[in-house]
């Protein structure tokens, strides 16, 4: 058989245990001696020797430019999804032209389940499986998907093997703990329990499993509780590693994207979507702290990476009309540049170290000029921060969002755009007015009233708008509404066309005033309408709930509808 020419780089996360390091080295050696793959190296991303960079350096030094990099992890959690890809990305910068295919985690796999059953039976010492309960103990993760993998392995280990039962438990960061799962099995009637660590090699955490099991056993002398050996360096594990190498070389890399908390919003974990892994510490981890960053640049897009700017539409103002994606990126930000009309209530929930810049405030002038905002976004992105530009409504509806995208692009900064719920549609809706309605209006025109009709810079075809029959929504028109209404009437729109003014849509201070095109200018002035407000006009306005027509104020649309 010709050896496989694509070298194999085995990547471990490192351990404080000398025995664990020796087992890793023995496995690398065992795989090398098989002669199936031409060139094999192993290295650790932290704590242990040899470091990954030496292993990559050795392969690169022998002329290799295409590798299979295989994370030696049982389940995809932070190490496999974040730390190891990040370390490999650093190696690629160090060795221009280096490419690698990233292999999938080892488990779950029948070979691993067979090894586990061997270890369990060995420690059970000939006792029948039907009387043996198994506690399968995983590492535990803040990533529910990784914990679910352990539960899945527990089930697969039980299927068809005749154990009384197999229950999952965790030594760190997840429940049930070792004593909790042992107590559960005892209450189920277990007399003989084998604790099977779902761990490859020796380390601080497997030692802790033994200690906690011993403590529980000492408190329950009537129970027979034993701890099985670890998976360890063995032929079956070498077989599995080689199988994963072949898969990666063929581009067959399956990951559980559908149940990954970094990709989909799981109950209680919605804040993780698109976020880097939050630093946390297993006893085997180094001290960590700032700089111990976890990235998901392998497959978890759309996230927000250092040096990127996300232009996020925040919706019309309330904290909960932002999109799930917008909220996740906001939670990932190091720097937030917020508009006055953005959902500023969300800013209080940011981590204390996040720098919040109020774009509505000085320097120089009543509001920060667009150039200053653009420069601020670029400067923080260049400094390697994750920057969120939080805007009101939708960034691309009179939001200057695209100017910011263009400014970032000109500076070579990556941007992510997150659409938002625009006040052009939401403000009428929150006041009970649909901007279209079957048989009533088949078009809606969203217009900026920033420039009055007679202004030479106005790009709006006011006469055409006057002739139109559908819905018109005017934004930024508080100061110009009188002149706009007069212009529309002058070009043919009926003076009795119903109009609704909606101020502070979505806020507790929301108020809506019904009127007509002929009277709206005078009414807005008399009632002291202030921005932010939209004016919606056309036959759809007549469909609003009764309270809107009688001018009651401060009532959310839903309360009116049920009143
Ligand atoms: N990009 C924003 C619009 C920015 S222009 C969006 O898509 O909603 C600012 C104008 O939006 C304001 O003058 C006002 O007309 C409107 N607006 C924004 N928030 C509003 C709110 N909560 N209630 C009413 N109008 C609002």
Coordinates of C-alpha atoms and ligand atoms in Angstrom, one line a residue:
X1 CA 0.0 0.0 0.0
X2 CA 1.3 3.5 -0.9
X3 CA 1.4 5.7 2.1
X4 CA -0.9 8.7 2.1
X5 CA 1.0 11.8 1.1
X6 CA -1.0 14.3 3.0
X7 CA 0.7 14.7 6.3
X8 CA -1.2 14.5 9.5
X9 CA -0.9 17.1 12.2
X10 CA -2.4 15.9 15.5
X11 CA -3.3 18.8 17.7
X12 CA -3.8 18.4 21.5
X13 CA -5.0 21.1 23.9
X14 CA -2.4 20.4 26.5
X15 CA -2.5 19.2 30.1
X16 CA -0.7 19.7 33.3
X17 CA -0.4 15.9 33.6
X18 CA 3.0 14.4 32.6
X19 CA 1.2 11.0 32.1
X20 CA -1.3 12.7 29.8
X21 CA 1.5 14.2 27.7
X22 CA 3.3 10.8 27.5
X23 CA 0.1 9.1 26.3
X24 CA -0.4 11.7 23.6
X25 CA 3.2 11.2 22.5
X26 CA 2.8 7.4 22.5
X27 CA -0.3 7.7 20.3
X28 CA 1.5 9.9 17.8
X29 CA 4.3 7.4 17.7
X30 CA 1.9 4.5 17.3
X31 CA 0.3 6.2 14.3
X32 CA 3.6 7.1 12.8
X33 CA 4.8 3.5 13.1
X34 CA 1.7 2.3 11.2
X35 CA 3.2 3.8 8.1
X36 CA -0.2 4.6 6.6
X37 CA 0.4 8.3 6.5
X38 CA 3.7 9.6 5.1
X39 CA 4.5 12.2 7.8
X40 CA 2.9 12.6 11.2
X41 CA 3.5 15.2 13.9
X42 CA 1.8 16.1 17.1
X43 CA 1.8 19.3 19.1
X44 CA -0.1 21.1 21.8
X45 CA -1.7 24.6 21.7
X46 CA -0.9 25.3 25.3
X47 CA 0.6 23.9 28.6
X48 CA 2.5 21.0 27.1
X49 CA 5.5 20.2 24.9
X50 CA 6.0 20.1 22.0
X51 CA 4.1 23.2 21.1
X52 CA 2.0 23.2 18.0
X53 CA 4.3 25.7 16.4
X54 CA 7.2 23.3 16.5
X55 CA 5.1 20.5 15.0
X56 CA 4.0 22.8 12.1
X57 CA 7.5 24.1 11.7
X58 CA 8.8 20.5 11.4
X59 CA 6.2 19.6 8.7
X60 CA 6.8 22.9 6.9
X61 CA 10.6 22.4 7.1
X62 CA 10.1 19.1 5.3
X63 CA 8.4 21.0 2.4
X64 CA 4.8 20.2 3.3
X65 CA 2.3 22.9 2.4
X66 CA -1.0 21.0 2.6
X67 CA -1.9 19.3 5.9
X68 CA -4.7 17.6 7.6
X69 CA -5.0 19.1 11.1
X70 CA -6.9 16.9 13.4
X71 CA -8.0 18.2 16.8
X72 CA -7.5 15.3 19.3
X73 CA -10.7 16.0 21.1
X74 CA -13.7 13.7 21.8
X75 CA -16.4 16.3 21.2
X76 CA -16.5 19.7 19.5
X77 CA -16.5 22.3 22.2
X78 CA -14.4 25.4 22.7
X79 CA -11.1 23.7 22.0
X80 CA -12.1 22.1 18.8
X81 CA -14.4 24.9 17.6
X82 CA -12.3 27.9 18.7
X83 CA -8.9 27.6 20.3
X84 CA -7.4 25.1 17.9
X85 CA -8.6 26.8 14.7
X86 CA -7.3 30.1 16.2
X87 CA -3.9 28.6 16.9
X88 CA -3.8 27.1 13.3
X89 CA -4.7 30.5 11.9
X90 CA -1.6 31.9 13.6
X91 CA 0.5 29.2 12.1
X92 CA -0.8 30.0 8.7
X93 CA 0.3 33.6 9.1
X94 CA 3.7 32.3 10.2
X95 CA 4.0 30.0 7.1
X96 CA 2.6 31.8 4.0
X97 CA 1.1 29.3 1.6
X98 CA 0.4 26.7 4.2
X99 CA -3.1 25.2 3.9
X100 CA -4.9 22.7 6.0
X101 CA -8.1 20.6 6.1
X102 CA -9.5 20.6 9.5
X103 CA -10.7 17.2 10.8
X104 CA -13.8 16.5 12.8
X105 CA -13.7 15.5 16.5
X106 CA -13.1 11.9 17.3
X107 CA -16.5 11.1 18.8
X108 CA -19.1 9.9 18.7
X109 CA -17.8 6.7 17.0
X110 CA -18.5 3.0 17.4
X111 CA -14.7 2.4 17.9
X112 CA -14.8 4.7 20.9
X113 CA -17.9 3.0 22.3
X114 CA -16.1 -0.4 22.0
X115 CA -13.1 0.9 23.8
X116 CA -15.3 2.3 26.6
X117 CA -17.1 -1.1 26.9
X118 CA -13.7 -2.8 27.1
X119 CA -12.6 -0.5 29.9
X120 CA -15.9 -0.9 31.8
X121 CA -15.9 -4.7 31.5
X122 CA -12.2 -4.8 32.6
X123 CA -12.9 -3.0 35.9
X124 CA -16.2 -4.8 36.4
X125 CA -14.1 -7.9 36.7
X126 CA -16.5 -10.5 35.1
X127 CA -19.6 -9.1 36.7
X128 CA -22.7 -9.4 34.5
X129 CA -23.6 -6.4 32.4
X130 CA -27.3 -6.7 33.4
X131 CA -26.4 -5.8 37.0
X132 CA -23.9 -3.1 36.1
X133 CA -24.9 0.6 35.8
X134 CA -22.6 3.0 34.0
X135 CA -22.0 6.7 34.8
X136 CA -20.3 8.1 31.7
X137 CA -18.5 11.2 32.8
X138 CA -17.6 13.9 30.2
X139 CA -15.5 17.0 30.6
X140 CA -18.5 19.4 30.6
X141 CA -18.8 22.6 28.7
X142 CA -20.6 25.9 28.5
X143 CA -21.6 24.7 25.0
X144 CA -24.8 22.7 25.3
X145 CA -24.0 20.9 22.0
X146 CA -20.8 19.4 23.5
X147 CA -22.7 18.2 26.6
X148 CA -25.4 16.8 24.3
X149 CA -22.7 14.7 22.6
X150 CA -21.9 13.1 25.9
X151 CA -25.5 12.2 26.4
X152 CA -25.6 10.8 22.9
X153 CA -22.5 8.7 23.6
X154 CA -24.2 7.4 26.8
X155 CA -27.2 6.3 24.8
X156 CA -25.1 4.7 22.1
X157 CA -23.0 2.9 24.7
X158 CA -26.1 1.5 26.3
X159 CA -27.8 0.3 23.0
X160 CA -27.4 -3.4 22.5
X161 CA -24.7 -3.9 25.1
X162 CA -26.9 -5.1 27.9
X163 CA -25.8 -2.8 30.7
X164 CA -28.5 -2.0 33.2
X165 CA -28.3 1.6 32.2
X166 CA -25.9 4.3 31.2
X167 CA -26.3 7.8 32.5
X168 CA -24.2 10.9 31.5
X169 CA -22.6 13.2 34.0
X170 CA -19.9 15.9 33.9
X171 CA -16.8 16.8 36.0
X172 CA -16.9 20.5 35.2
X173 CA -19.2 23.3 34.0
X174 CA -22.3 21.1 33.4
X175 CA -24.8 19.1 35.4
X176 CA -25.3 16.5 36.6
X177 CA -22.1 16.3 38.6
X178 CA -20.4 13.0 39.5
X179 CA -22.0 12.7 42.9
X180 CA -25.4 13.8 41.4
X181 CA -25.3 11.1 38.7
X182 CA -24.1 8.5 41.2
X183 CA -27.0 9.4 43.5
X184 CA -29.5 9.2 40.6
X185 CA -28.2 5.7 39.8
X186 CA -28.4 4.6 43.5
X187 CA -32.0 5.8 43.7
X188 CA -32.8 3.8 40.5
X189 CA -31.7 0.8 42.5
X190 CA -28.2 0.4 41.3
X191 CA -25.9 -1.8 43.5
X192 CA -22.9 -2.0 41.2
X193 CA -21.8 1.2 39.3
X194 CA -18.9 1.7 36.9
X195 CA -17.8 5.3 36.4
X196 CA -16.4 5.5 32.9
X197 CA -14.5 8.7 32.2
X198 CA -15.1 9.9 28.7
X199 CA -11.5 11.1 28.4
X200 CA -8.7 10.3 26.1
X201 CA -5.7 10.7 28.4
X202 CA -4.7 11.4 32.0
X203 CA -5.2 14.9 33.4
X204 CA -6.4 16.9 36.2
X205 CA -10.1 16.4 35.4
X206 CA -9.9 12.5 35.2
X207 CA -8.1 12.6 38.5
X208 CA -10.9 14.6 39.9
X209 CA -13.4 12.0 38.7
X210 CA -11.6 9.4 40.7
X211 CA -11.5 11.6 43.8
X212 CA -15.2 12.4 43.7
X213 CA -16.1 8.8 43.0
X214 CA -14.0 7.7 46.0
X215 CA -15.7 10.2 48.2
X216 CA -19.1 9.1 47.2
X217 CA -18.2 5.4 47.6
X218 CA -16.9 6.1 51.1
X219 CA -20.3 7.6 52.0
X220 CA -22.1 4.6 50.5
X221 CA -20.4 1.5 51.7
X222 CA -23.2 -0.8 50.4
X223 CA -22.6 0.2 46.8
X224 CA -19.9 -1.3 44.6
X225 CA -18.5 1.7 42.8
X226 CA -15.5 1.5 40.5
X227 CA -13.7 3.8 38.0
X228 CA -12.8 2.4 34.6
X229 CA -9.6 3.2 32.9
X230 CA -9.3 6.1 30.4
X231 CA -9.5 5.5 26.7
X232 CA -5.7 6.0 26.5
X233 CA -3.2 5.2 23.7
X234 CA -4.3 2.1 21.9
X235 CA -4.7 0.6 18.5
X236 CA -8.4 1.2 18.2
X237 CA -7.8 4.9 18.9
X238 CA -5.0 5.0 16.3
X239 CA -7.5 3.4 13.8
X240 CA -10.0 6.2 14.5
X241 CA -7.5 9.0 14.1
X242 CA -6.4 7.6 10.7
X243 CA -10.1 7.3 9.7
X244 CA -10.6 11.0 10.6
X245 CA -7.5 11.9 8.6
X246 CA -8.9 10.2 5.5
X247 CA -12.2 12.0 5.9
X248 CA -10.6 15.4 6.3
X249 CA -8.4 14.8 3.3
X250 CA -11.6 14.1 1.2
X251 CA -13.2 17.2 2.6
X252 CA -15.8 15.3 4.6
X253 CA -16.0 17.3 7.8
X254 CA -19.3 17.1 9.6
X255 CA -20.0 19.3 12.5
X256 CA -23.2 19.7 14.5
X257 CA -24.0 23.2 13.3
X258 CA -27.7 22.7 13.9
X259 CA -27.4 22.3 17.7
X260 CA -24.4 24.5 18.2
X261 CA -25.1 27.4 20.6
X262 CA -22.7 29.6 18.7
X263 CA -24.8 29.3 15.6
X264 CA -28.5 28.9 16.6
X265 CA -30.3 30.4 19.5
X266 CA -30.9 27.6 22.1
X267 CA -33.1 28.3 25.1
X268 CA -31.1 30.2 27.6
X269 CA -28.1 30.5 25.3
X270 CA -29.4 33.0 22.7
X271 CA -26.6 35.4 23.8
X272 CA -24.0 33.0 22.4
X273 CA -25.0 33.3 18.8
X274 CA -22.2 34.7 16.8
X275 CA -20.2 35.4 19.9
X276 CA -16.7 34.2 20.7
X277 CA -16.6 31.6 23.4
X278 CA -16.7 33.2 26.9
X279 CA -13.4 32.5 28.7
X280 CA -13.9 30.1 31.5
X281 CA -11.5 27.8 33.3
X282 CA -11.1 24.1 33.6
X283 CA -8.4 23.2 36.0
X284 CA -6.3 22.1 33.0
X285 CA -6.5 25.5 31.4
X286 CA -3.8 28.1 31.7
X287 CA -4.5 31.3 33.7
X288 CA -6.4 32.9 30.8
X289 CA -7.6 36.4 31.3
X290 CA -7.7 39.0 28.7
X291 CA -5.9 37.9 25.5
X292 CA -7.1 34.4 26.0
X293 CA -9.5 34.8 23.1
X294 CA -11.5 32.1 21.4
X295 CA -12.4 32.6 17.8
X296 CA -14.7 30.8 15.5
X297 CA -13.1 31.7 12.2
X298 CA -13.4 28.1 11.0
X299 CA -17.1 27.8 10.5
X300 CA -19.2 30.0 12.8
X301 CA -20.3 32.9 10.6
X302 CA -21.8 35.4 10.8
X303 CA -19.9 36.3 13.9
X304 CA -18.2 39.5 14.7
X305 CA -14.4 39.2 14.5
X306 CA -11.9 41.6 15.9
X307 CA -11.3 44.3 13.4
X308 CA -14.8 44.1 11.9
X309 CA -17.6 46.6 12.1
X310 CA -21.2 45.5 12.3
X311 CA -23.8 48.0 11.1
X312 CA -26.8 46.9 13.1
X313 CA -30.4 48.1 12.7
X314 CA -31.9 48.4 16.2
X315 CA -35.6 48.8 15.3
X316 CA -37.7 51.7 16.2
X317 CA -36.6 52.1 19.8
X318 CA -37.9 49.5 22.3
X319 CA -35.3 47.0 23.4
X320 CA -37.1 44.0 22.0
X321 CA -37.7 45.1 18.4
X322 CA -34.0 44.5 17.4
X323 CA -33.3 41.3 15.6
X324 CA -31.9 38.2 17.3
X325 CA -28.8 38.6 15.1
X326 CA -28.4 42.2 15.9
X327 CA -28.6 41.5 19.7
X328 CA -26.1 38.7 19.4
X329 CA -23.6 40.9 17.6
X330 CA -24.2 43.7 20.1
X331 CA -23.4 41.3 22.9
X332 CA -20.1 40.4 21.1
X333 CA -19.0 44.1 20.7
X334 CA -15.9 45.7 22.3
X335 CA -17.0 49.1 21.1
X336 CA -20.5 50.3 20.4
X337 CA -21.3 53.6 18.6
X338 CA -24.9 54.3 19.2
X339 CA -27.4 56.7 17.7
X340 CA -30.0 58.6 19.8
X341 CA -32.9 56.8 18.0
X342 CA -31.3 53.3 18.6
X343 CA -32.6 51.0 21.3
X344 CA -30.4 52.7 23.9
X345 CA -32.0 50.7 26.7
X346 CA -29.8 47.8 25.5
X347 CA -26.6 49.6 26.3
X348 CA -27.1 49.2 30.0
X349 CA -26.8 45.4 29.6
X350 CA -23.4 45.4 27.9
X351 CA -20.4 44.1 29.7
X352 CA -18.8 46.8 31.8
X353 CA -15.6 46.8 29.8
X354 CA -17.4 47.7 26.5
X355 CA -16.7 51.2 25.3
X356 CA -20.0 53.0 24.4
X357 CA -19.8 56.0 22.2
X358 CA -22.8 58.2 21.9
X359 CA -22.9 59.5 18.3
X360 CA -25.5 62.1 19.3
X361 CA -23.1 63.8 21.6
X362 CA -20.3 66.3 21.0
X363 CA -17.3 66.7 20.0
X364 CA -18.0 70.0 18.2
X365 CA -21.6 70.6 17.4
X366 CA -24.9 69.2 18.3
X367 CA -24.2 65.9 16.8
X368 CA -21.2 64.0 15.7
X369 CA -20.6 64.6 12.0
X370 CA -20.8 61.6 9.7
X371 CA -17.1 61.9 8.9
X372 CA -16.2 61.8 12.6
X373 CA -18.4 58.7 13.0
X374 CA -16.8 57.0 10.1
X375 CA -13.3 57.8 11.4
X376 CA -14.3 56.4 14.8
X377 CA -15.5 53.1 13.4
X378 CA -12.4 52.7 11.3
X379 CA -10.0 53.7 14.2
X380 CA -11.5 51.1 16.6
X381 CA -11.6 48.4 14.0
X382 CA -8.0 49.1 13.1
X383 CA -7.2 48.7 16.8
X384 CA -8.5 45.2 16.6
X385 CA -11.9 45.8 18.3
X386 CA -15.2 44.3 17.5
X387 CA -17.2 47.3 16.6
X388 CA -21.0 47.6 16.5
X389 CA -22.6 50.7 15.0
X390 CA -26.1 50.6 16.6
X391 CA -28.7 52.5 14.6
X392 CA -32.4 53.2 14.8
X393 CA -34.7 51.3 12.5
X394 CA -33.1 49.9 9.5
X395 CA -29.6 51.0 8.6
X396 CA -30.4 51.4 4.9
X397 CA -33.6 53.4 5.3
X398 CA -32.5 57.0 5.7
X399 CA -29.9 55.7 8.1
X400 CA -26.6 56.5 6.3
X401 CA -25.7 52.9 6.9
X402 CA -24.3 52.5 3.4
X403 CA -22.1 55.5 3.9
X404 CA -20.5 53.8 6.8
X405 CA -20.1 50.6 4.9
X406 CA -18.4 52.5 2.1
X407 CA -16.1 54.3 4.5
X408 CA -15.1 51.1 6.1
X409 CA -14.5 49.4 2.7
X410 CA -12.3 52.3 1.6
X411 CA -10.2 51.8 4.8
X412 CA -10.0 48.0 4.2
X413 CA -12.3 47.2 7.1
X414 CA -14.7 44.3 6.9
X415 CA -18.3 45.0 7.6
X416 CA -21.4 42.9 8.6
X417 CA -24.8 44.4 7.9
X418 CA -27.8 43.5 10.1
X419 CA -31.1 44.8 8.8
X420 CA -33.6 46.2 11.3
X421 CA -37.3 47.0 11.6
X422 CA -37.8 50.3 10.0
X423 CA -39.9 53.0 11.7
X424 CA -41.4 53.7 8.2
X425 CA -43.4 50.5 8.6
X426 CA -43.3 49.9 12.3
X427 CA -44.5 53.3 13.5
X428 CA -47.8 53.1 11.5
X429 CA -48.2 49.5 12.6
X430 CA -47.7 50.2 16.2
X431 CA -50.4 52.9 15.9
X432 CA -52.8 50.4 14.3
X433 CA -52.2 51.4 10.6
X434 CA -51.1 48.8 8.0
X435 CA -49.1 50.5 5.3
X436 CA -50.8 48.3 2.7
X437 CA -54.1 46.5 2.8
X438 CA -55.8 44.3 0.2
X439 CA -58.3 46.3 -1.8
X440 CA -57.2 49.6 -0.2
X441 CA -53.6 50.4 -1.0
X442 CA -51.2 48.5 -3.3
X443 CA -48.2 50.8 -2.9
X444 CA -46.3 52.6 -0.2
X445 CA -43.8 55.3 -0.7
X446 CA -41.3 56.2 2.0
X447 CA -40.2 59.8 1.7
X448 CA -37.7 61.9 3.6
X449 CA -39.1 65.3 4.5
X450 CA -35.7 66.6 5.5
X451 CA -35.7 68.9 2.5
X452 CA -38.9 70.9 1.8
X453 CA -40.4 70.5 -1.7
X454 CA -39.1 73.8 -3.0
X455 CA -35.6 73.0 -2.0
X456 CA -33.3 72.7 -5.0
X457 CA -31.6 69.7 -3.5
X458 CA -34.8 67.7 -3.2
X459 CA -34.7 64.5 -5.2
X460 CA -38.4 63.7 -4.7
X461 CA -40.9 64.0 -7.5
X462 CA -43.5 65.9 -5.5
X463 CA -46.0 66.4 -8.3
X464 CA -46.1 62.6 -8.9
X465 CA -46.5 62.0 -5.2
X466 CA -49.5 64.4 -5.3
X467 CA -51.1 62.4 -8.1
X468 CA -50.5 59.1 -6.3
X469 CA -53.3 57.2 -4.5
X470 CA -51.5 54.9 -2.3
X471 CA -49.8 55.2 1.1
X472 CA -47.1 57.8 1.7
X473 CA -45.0 57.7 4.9
X474 CA -43.0 60.8 5.7
X475 CA -39.9 60.6 7.9
X476 CA -37.9 63.5 9.2
X477 CA -40.8 65.8 8.3
X478 CA -41.9 67.5 11.6
X479 CA -40.5 70.9 10.4
X480 CA -41.6 70.6 6.8
X481 CA -45.0 68.8 7.0
X482 CA -47.0 72.0 6.4
X483 CA -45.3 72.8 3.1
X484 CA -45.2 69.1 2.1
X485 CA -49.0 68.8 2.7
X486 CA -49.7 72.0 0.7
X487 CA -47.6 70.8 -2.2
X488 CA -49.3 67.4 -2.3
X489 CA -52.8 69.1 -2.3
X490 CA -51.6 71.5 -5.0
X491 CA -50.8 68.5 -7.2
X492 CA -54.0 66.7 -6.7
X493 CA -54.1 64.8 -3.5
X494 CA -57.4 65.4 -1.8
X495 CA -57.3 67.7 1.2
X496 CA -59.5 65.3 3.2
X497 CA -57.0 62.4 2.7
X498 CA -56.6 60.9 6.2
X499 CA -53.3 61.4 7.9
X500 CA -52.0 59.9 11.1
X501 CA -49.1 61.4 13.0
X502 CA -47.2 58.9 15.2
X503 CA -44.6 60.2 17.6
X504 CA -42.2 58.1 19.7
X505 CA -43.5 54.9 18.2
X506 CA -43.0 51.8 20.4
X507 CA -42.0 53.9 23.4
X508 CA -44.2 54.4 26.5
X509 CA -44.6 58.0 25.3
X510 CA -46.0 57.0 22.0
X511 CA -48.9 59.1 20.8
X512 CA -50.8 59.2 17.6
X513 CA -53.0 62.0 16.2
X514 CA -55.4 61.5 13.3
X515 CA -56.0 64.4 11.0
X516 CA -56.3 65.2 7.3
X517 CA -53.8 66.4 4.7
X518 CA -55.5 69.8 4.8
X519 CA -55.0 70.2 8.5
X520 CA -51.9 68.3 9.4
X521 CA -49.5 71.3 9.2
X522 CA -51.5 73.4 11.6
X523 CA -52.2 70.4 13.9
X524 CA -48.6 69.4 14.2
X525 CA -47.6 72.9 15.2
X526 CA -50.6 73.3 17.6
X527 CA -50.0 69.9 19.3
X528 CA -46.2 70.4 19.6
X529 CA -45.3 67.3 17.6
X530 CA -41.6 66.7 18.0
X531 CA -39.2 64.2 16.4
X532 CA -39.1 61.3 16.2
X533 CA -42.4 61.2 14.4
X534 CA -43.7 59.8 11.1
X535 CA -46.7 61.0 9.1
X536 CA -48.6 58.3 7.3
X537 CA -51.3 59.3 4.8
X538 CA -53.6 57.6 2.4
X539 CA -56.8 55.5 2.6
X540 CA -55.1 52.9 4.9
X541 CA -55.2 55.5 7.7
X542 CA -59.0 55.1 7.9
X543 CA -58.5 51.4 8.9
X544 CA -56.8 52.4 12.2
X545 CA -58.5 51.3 15.4
X546 CA -61.2 53.6 17.0
X547 CA -58.9 55.1 19.6
X548 CA -56.5 56.3 16.9
X549 CA -59.3 58.0 15.1
X550 CA -60.6 59.8 18.3
X551 CA -57.1 60.9 19.1
X552 CA -56.5 59.1 22.3
X553 CA -52.8 59.1 23.0
X554 CA -50.2 56.9 24.6
X555 CA -52.0 53.7 23.8
X556 CA -50.1 50.9 22.2
X557 CA -51.9 49.5 19.2
X558 CA -52.6 46.1 20.8
X559 CA -54.3 47.5 23.8
X560 CA -56.6 49.5 21.6
X561 CA -57.4 46.5 19.4
X562 CA -58.5 44.5 22.4
X563 CA -60.4 47.3 24.2
Ligands
LIG1 N1 -33.2 54.3 9.8 C1 -34.4 54.7 10.5 C2 -34.8 56.1 10.1 C3 -33.8 57.2 10.4 S1 -34.4 58.8 10.0 C4 -35.5 53.7 10.3 O1 -35.4 52.8 9.5 O2 -36.5 53.8 11.1 C5 -35.1 59.3 11.5 C6 -36.6 59.4 11.4 O3 -37.1 58.1 11.6 C7 -37.2 60.2 12.4 O4 -37.2 61.6 12.0 C8 -38.6 59.7 12.4 O5 -39.3 60.2 11.2 C9 -38.4 58.3 12.2 N2 -38.4 57.5 13.4 C10 -37.4 56.8 13.9 N3 -37.8 56.2 15.1 C11 -39.1 56.6 15.3 C12 -40.0 56.2 16.3 N4 -39.7 55.5 17.3 N5 -41.2 56.8 16.2 C13 -41.6 57.5 15.1 N6 -40.7 57.9 14.2 C14 -39.5 57.4 14.2

